[in-house]
Structure formats: C-alpha cells, structure tokens
Amino acid sequence: MPYMSTRGAEAISAPEAIVRGIAPDGGLYAPLSLPCLKKEDFSALAKMDYPARAAWALALLLDGFEQDELLPMARAAYSRFDDAAVAPVRPLEEKRHILELFHGPTLAFKDMALQMLPRLLTASAKKQGEQREIAILTATSGDTGKAALEGFQDVPGTSVNVFYPLGGVSAVQEKQMVTSKGKNVHVTAVKGNFDDAQTGVKTLFADPAFVEKMNAMGKTLSSANSINLGRLAPQVAYYLSACADLMESGAITWEEGMNVCVPTGNFGNILAAWYAKRMGAPIRMLICASNQNDVLADFIRTGVYDRRRAFHKTISPSMDILISSNLERFLLELAEGDCAQVRAWMDALKQEGVYDIGEEKLKKLQRHFVGGYADDRRTADTIRTTWEKEKYLLDPHTAVAVSVAEDYRNASGDALPMLIVSTASPYKFAADVADALALPVEGDAFQAAAALEKATGVKAPAQVAELKDLPVLHHRICEKDEMGEAVLAGFEE
Ligand SMILES: *Cc1c(COP(=O)(O)O)cnc(C)c1O
C-alpha cells in the first residue's frame, strides 16, 4: 500500500516512508487506502498468538514486507514482555474492558511499537539500499524516550538522540532515560516543554544546513516519534488483537461492536484505533481523553484547534501536549485527500496558533470521535475509586481515560461495551498513584513504589527496583534553540 505526505501528493512505499520518518515537505506519511477486514479475519486472528497477529496486520499495512519476514521480527520484539498475551484485555465492571499495553521493558505502551520499529527500520534501510547510519532524533513527553533508547540500544547502523522537557517528566521516567546504556544513545534535557522539544526536532529535519552536516558525517535522519509510519502500524495491530479476543470471548459481537476510549496526547494511539475502525474492526465511537491540556477535547467539540492557551503540568505528563502531530493524518481524510487544505491548516497553526475546519467537516469528525477531559483531582479520584471498588490499580493516564469514558456514558446514554486503553504501569507514576490512594509516603518515587506494593499487593515490575541504583550516564542540558548543536556535540564525544 503506498503512502503519501499529508502536505504533498508524491506517493512512496512503506520502507521508504519508514526510513524517512517525516516527509521533506514537513508532512506525515499517511496511507492512500486501507485493507478491508471481514468477520472471519478476526476469528482467524483469535487463534494466533500476539506476534503472529502483529505480523499478519503489518503485512497488510506495509507494502514491501511479507508476513514470513515480519514474523521473526515480531517474535523477537515481543519476547521481552512480561505477559504471555503481550497485550491482554482485562474485564472491569459494567461491560468495560482494559487493554493493557504496558507489559514491555519500559512499562508504557510505547514499547508495543518501539520494540518493533528498529527491526522495521533496519530492514527498510536494507531494502532501500541505504548505506548511511540512521540517526534517530526524537522528542519525548516521557515514555517514547526510554522506549526508543531501549529499542535502538546498540542496533548496528543506527544512533538515537532523545530530547525531553527539563522538569516535565516523572522521576522514574527521567531516571530511566538518563541511565540508558549503549554506545549509540544520547539523551538531552531541553529547557522548555514537550511542544518546544517536538518543534525543535521538526525544525532540524527541515533545516538544510543541519541535514547537510549530518549527511557529511555519513548519517541520514529519521524519527522514532509517532510521526514515523513504522510506529503507527504496530499500534493498529493491538486494536485488531483486542477485537479478536473480545469477539472470541463473547464480550462483544461483530454486529454491535464497542466503543474505544484512549488517553491521548500526540493523537498517535487513537489514530491507530481509527485506522483499525476504517479497516472494518467493530469499533463505533472513538473517545479521545485529554488531561487539563484539553486542546483536543475542545477541537472535537468546536472544530477549532487553538493552542493559544496555558500549558499545564499534570500527573499524566505523557499527555502534556498542545500540538498533537498525528491529528494531521486524520485531517487529510477529513479534507478528502486535499493536501493544500491540510497545509493551509498547518500553516495557520504555526503562524497564528489556531485553525478552524468549519461546520461540515466538524460534523463528519463527530460521527466518529467524541472528546472529553479530566483534571488531576478527578484523575486521582478515579484511581482511588477504581481501586476501592474493583481492586484494579490504574496509572494516571489510564485514569484520565476511565474518567472520560464514564462522562461519555453518562452524557450520551450509550451503553455499548467500552474498551479503555491502558498506556502505562501504575508503578511508572508511583508517587502520584500512592498519593491518589492517600498512602503516607515519605521520600522518593522508589519509596512510593514500595508503599504502593505493600498497600495493594499489586506486584511492582522488576524494572522499577533495578532502576534505583543505576548510575546516571547522561547529563546534557540545552536551550530549545540549541538542539542541533547538542546533537553534533554528542556525536563528537
Ligand atoms: C505517549 C503516551 C500517551 C499519549 O499517546 P499519544 O499516542 O501521544 O496520543 C498516553 N499515555 C502514556 C502513558 C503515554 O506514554
């Protein structure tokens, strides 16, 4: 299946799109069409294990890749997960189901794609005859960074530079990143927020002088952010997998389907759910859950995307985002493939901080999406009540989704089964989760994790305890307009 830039008409193959990461015109590669699945496909999927499901889905989505070639990659990628099902679905009360995506090495859903991306990328580079080192530049709101560092560590022919907002990530997230090992990994804290870091990375991709310098060093740039098609495609697989499991168990029917609620920041995870829906998965409404940075909730309600607002630091930091990059891929569909229209909206966003899609396109959007948000207090309440009532321990991001899903049901009366996507282990945000349960905690995140484990009996993943004593290996801090210099300095060390 060919892919086109959201801002230009040129169509390229999946391997080329994966190697490039972002299009030279600043756009994102989006599929021109999607495969169409039948009910029987889901029964067949239900009989496969997770790596086989992923290989099957990726073969459909990525032209130039065969299932035979993808299967060993998927087996290796998902071998480090601590649950045999990889992405298990757990029942809650009231026809709600939790899709747990945090069983990978870094305890957040980013592993679902970032354990796969390095394999897709090196295979794509080979197919493209690319000889240069692939230098990954990535901005992170906390979880992508460690997942990319883990995925690319010592992968031949690649290097990775991660930029995170100084003071904008959780203590565990920061410790995970700055203790990363590997000869090819670089970590820098940026004096700014996530949007500054993401804009900085996009600016470097579009800076001819910087690209030239990298080329002269024998490197070509690519991205591990969800702007890379190689991240998006593996995310579609877990929605198909969840549908297959729920149909198989009888929790949902093909005819009736279910709604899906996703805690959202950059719109990558929920976009994958949208692609699954378009491929025919029995998904009805897509519920986009934001924290207090509610730019998407407002957009889905009004059709106006307005980032001119205060940026809030919340207890769900991986969703502290005001510029949701992947929305651009959905906009291309709303504009029925009119790239000039997408470009105009993106230019307006860049120059004026706002764009308006108009009544007609808003109606179309609202047929599939509904938005909502939960502030920190509500989020903490949801963590506490879900624990008290159901003995299920939520992380703050997932708790945002559980809150918004509840609001949606109350407001709409729509009682269809609900799949709620869980994006992180509660132990990655132990201090705030312990706080929500009103546990008396003194000291750091590791003490909070110990207190949480003691109070709930929910086992803490080994990764958290191991992290405590790892030495800090990365100390670089840069200004937001000096990210290019930071990359070059890292390569010269
Ligand atoms: C990245 C992340 C999100 C947001 O996902 P998007 O694809 O950016 O919308 C939500 N929760 C957690 C824990 C994350 O790491």
PDB file of C-alpha atoms and ligand atoms in Angstrom, residues 109-110 143 263-269 318-319 397 423-424, ligand 1:
ATOM      1  CA  PHE A 109       2.553   1.430  25.583  1.00  0.00           C
ATOM      2  CA  LYS A 110       5.361   2.941  23.524  1.00  0.00           C
ATOM      3  CA  ASP A 143       7.743   7.486  27.602  1.00  0.00           C
ATOM      4  CA  PRO A 263      -5.810   8.599  26.773  1.00  0.00           C
ATOM      5  CA  THR A 264      -4.428  10.972  24.191  1.00  0.00           C
ATOM      6  CA  GLY A 265      -1.508  13.327  23.736  1.00  0.00           C
ATOM      7  CA  ASN A 266       0.004  13.331  20.274  1.00  0.00           C
ATOM      8  CA  PHE A 267      -3.046  11.571  18.760  1.00  0.00           C
ATOM      9  CA  GLY A 268      -0.934   8.578  17.707  1.00  0.00           C
ATOM     10  CA  ASN A 269      -2.591   5.832  19.721  1.00  0.00           C
ATOM     11  CA  SER A 318       2.944  11.936  28.812  1.00  0.00           C
ATOM     12  CA  MET A 319      -0.216  13.724  27.700  1.00  0.00           C
ATOM     13  CA  HIS A 397      -3.022   8.332  32.128  1.00  0.00           C
ATOM     14  CA  THR A 423      -0.987   3.077  28.456  1.00  0.00           C
ATOM     15  CA  ALA A 424       1.298   2.747  31.477  1.00  0.00           C
TER      16      ALA A 424
HETATM   17  C1  LIG B   1       2.532   8.634  24.897  1.00  0.00           C
HETATM   18  C2  LIG B   1       1.558   8.354  25.955  1.00  0.00           C
HETATM   19  C3  LIG B   1       0.216   8.741  25.833  1.00  0.00           C
HETATM   20  C4  LIG B   1      -0.297   9.517  24.656  1.00  0.00           C
HETATM   21  O1  LIG B   1      -0.276   8.771  23.463  1.00  0.00           O
HETATM   22  P1  LIG B   1      -0.387   9.506  22.053  1.00  0.00           P
HETATM   23  O2  LIG B   1      -0.159   8.458  21.048  1.00  0.00           O
HETATM   24  O3  LIG B   1       0.696  10.551  22.053  1.00  0.00           O
HETATM   25  O4  LIG B   1      -1.725  10.136  21.993  1.00  0.00           O
HETATM   26  C5  LIG B   1      -0.659   8.377  26.843  1.00  0.00           C
HETATM   27  N1  LIG B   1      -0.230   7.708  27.932  1.00  0.00           N
HETATM   28  C6  LIG B   1       1.055   7.343  28.093  1.00  0.00           C
HETATM   29  C7  LIG B   1       1.451   6.625  29.327  1.00  0.00           C
HETATM   30  C8  LIG B   1       1.982   7.634  27.112  1.00  0.00           C
HETATM   31  O5  LIG B   1       3.263   7.251  27.260  1.00  0.00           O
END
